[in-house]
Amino acid sequence: MKYLVRVLKYFVYITVVMALILLALSLLGIVGRDVDSMFRNGWNSLWQIALMFLAISALYPKFGFCKRGAIIPGTYEEIRPGLVRYMAEHGYEVEKEEGENLTFRCKSLLQRFLKLLGEDRISFERDRAGYYVEGRTKDVVRIVTGLETRFNAPE
């Protein structure tokens, strides 16, 4: 269900961005103001573009989100303060804590909006070797690398 919601969210986002770009181009006089002059096939182009946007939206969540392991040695009591501090330094705050599993969200409302209305959540699921970190691929890779460097660095 989460995947379908992301697909629909990205479809709407891409469509709105494209409409705003076309509106700006039209207002600047770069393209014509009617659909027949904007696109080669006129109105038939709209459903073709919509299908292309739907295909992109259907694929993006598959590559744009991931779950990766972070090797962080120690007990939960030893790890938690450093983990919360690291995430706070990178603009996240604890949203939910269930046992040894944590969920973080961006502190800034602007960052939440820029990360597509709620796709700013980073989840930490406890594992024997550390944590599985789940969220946007770009953020997860950066966070996992930083945490492993901080917690596994020689003293």
PDB file of N, CA and C in Angstrom, residues 64 66 92 106 115 119-122 133 135-145:
ATOM      1  N   GLY A  64      14.223   4.922  -5.532  1.00  0.00           N
ATOM      2  CA  GLY A  64      14.365   6.107  -4.694  1.00  0.00           C
ATOM      3  C   GLY A  64      14.322   5.820  -3.206  1.00  0.00           C
ATOM      4  N   CYS A  66      15.170   2.744  -0.042  1.00  0.00           N
ATOM      5  CA  CYS A  66      15.895   1.495   0.206  1.00  0.00           C
ATOM      6  C   CYS A  66      15.953   1.205   1.698  1.00  0.00           C
ATOM      7  N   TYR A  92      17.309  16.000  12.041  1.00  0.00           N
ATOM      8  CA  TYR A  92      16.218  15.065  12.316  1.00  0.00           C
ATOM      9  C   TYR A  92      15.918  15.027  13.808  1.00  0.00           C
ATOM     10  N   CYS A 106      12.359  14.987   9.726  1.00  0.00           N
ATOM     11  CA  CYS A 106      13.028  16.292   9.625  1.00  0.00           C
ATOM     12  C   CYS A 106      12.402  17.262  10.612  1.00  0.00           C
ATOM     13  N   LYS A 115      10.932  17.399   0.635  1.00  0.00           N
ATOM     14  CA  LYS A 115      11.101  15.955   0.477  1.00  0.00           C
ATOM     15  C   LYS A 115       9.755  15.293   0.181  1.00  0.00           C
ATOM     16  N   GLU A 119       7.838  12.327   2.973  1.00  0.00           N
ATOM     17  CA  GLU A 119       8.797  11.279   2.617  1.00  0.00           C
ATOM     18  C   GLU A 119      10.155  11.558   3.250  1.00  0.00           C
ATOM     19  N   ASP A 120      10.141  12.187   4.409  1.00  0.00           N
ATOM     20  CA  ASP A 120      11.374  12.545   5.103  1.00  0.00           C
ATOM     21  C   ASP A 120      11.689  11.586   6.243  1.00  0.00           C
ATOM     22  N   ARG A 121      10.883  10.570   6.410  1.00  0.00           N
ATOM     23  CA  ARG A 121      11.014   9.649   7.538  1.00  0.00           C
ATOM     24  C   ARG A 121      12.190   8.684   7.331  1.00  0.00           C
ATOM     25  N   ILE A 122      13.002   8.526   8.391  1.00  0.00           N
ATOM     26  CA  ILE A 122      14.111   7.565   8.414  1.00  0.00           C
ATOM     27  C   ILE A 122      13.838   6.614   9.570  1.00  0.00           C
ATOM     28  N   VAL A 133      18.489   0.586   8.281  1.00  0.00           N
ATOM     29  CA  VAL A 133      18.037   1.958   8.111  1.00  0.00           C
ATOM     30  C   VAL A 133      17.201   2.008   6.841  1.00  0.00           C
ATOM     31  N   GLY A 135      14.566   4.419   4.268  1.00  0.00           N
ATOM     32  CA  GLY A 135      14.103   5.747   3.887  1.00  0.00           C
ATOM     33  C   GLY A 135      14.513   6.040   2.455  1.00  0.00           C
ATOM     34  N   ARG A 136      14.586   7.329   2.119  1.00  0.00           N
ATOM     35  CA  ARG A 136      15.028   7.728   0.780  1.00  0.00           C
ATOM     36  C   ARG A 136      16.471   7.292   0.586  1.00  0.00           C
ATOM     37  N   THR A 137      16.779   6.709  -0.553  1.00  0.00           N
ATOM     38  CA  THR A 137      18.102   6.150  -0.815  1.00  0.00           C
ATOM     39  C   THR A 137      19.202   7.168  -0.576  1.00  0.00           C
ATOM     40  N   LYS A 138      19.010   8.371  -1.060  1.00  0.00           N
ATOM     41  CA  LYS A 138      20.014   9.431  -0.902  1.00  0.00           C
ATOM     42  C   LYS A 138      20.318   9.679   0.570  1.00  0.00           C
ATOM     43  N   ASP A 139      19.299   9.763   1.394  1.00  0.00           N
ATOM     44  CA  ASP A 139      19.480  10.024   2.819  1.00  0.00           C
ATOM     45  C   ASP A 139      20.040   8.807   3.546  1.00  0.00           C
ATOM     46  N   VAL A 140      19.556   7.625   3.203  1.00  0.00           N
ATOM     47  CA  VAL A 140      19.993   6.405   3.872  1.00  0.00           C
ATOM     48  C   VAL A 140      21.482   6.167   3.651  1.00  0.00           C
ATOM     49  N   VAL A 141      21.953   6.322   2.428  1.00  0.00           N
ATOM     50  CA  VAL A 141      23.372   6.113   2.138  1.00  0.00           C
ATOM     51  C   VAL A 141      24.228   7.086   2.936  1.00  0.00           C
ATOM     52  N   ARG A 142      23.827   8.340   2.972  1.00  0.00           N
ATOM     53  CA  ARG A 142      24.576   9.360   3.712  1.00  0.00           C
ATOM     54  C   ARG A 142      24.582   9.058   5.210  1.00  0.00           C
ATOM     55  N   ILE A 143      23.435   8.671   5.759  1.00  0.00           N
ATOM     56  CA  ILE A 143      23.315   8.414   7.193  1.00  0.00           C
ATOM     57  C   ILE A 143      24.074   7.150   7.591  1.00  0.00           C
ATOM     58  N   VAL A 144      23.922   6.067   6.830  1.00  0.00           N
ATOM     59  CA  VAL A 144      24.611   4.815   7.155  1.00  0.00           C
ATOM     60  C   VAL A 144      26.122   5.017   7.129  1.00  0.00           C
ATOM     61  N   THR A 145      26.618   5.694   6.102  1.00  0.00           N
ATOM     62  CA  THR A 145      28.059   5.947   6.002  1.00  0.00           C
ATOM     63  C   THR A 145      28.550   6.776   7.188  1.00  0.00           C
TER      64      THR A 145
END
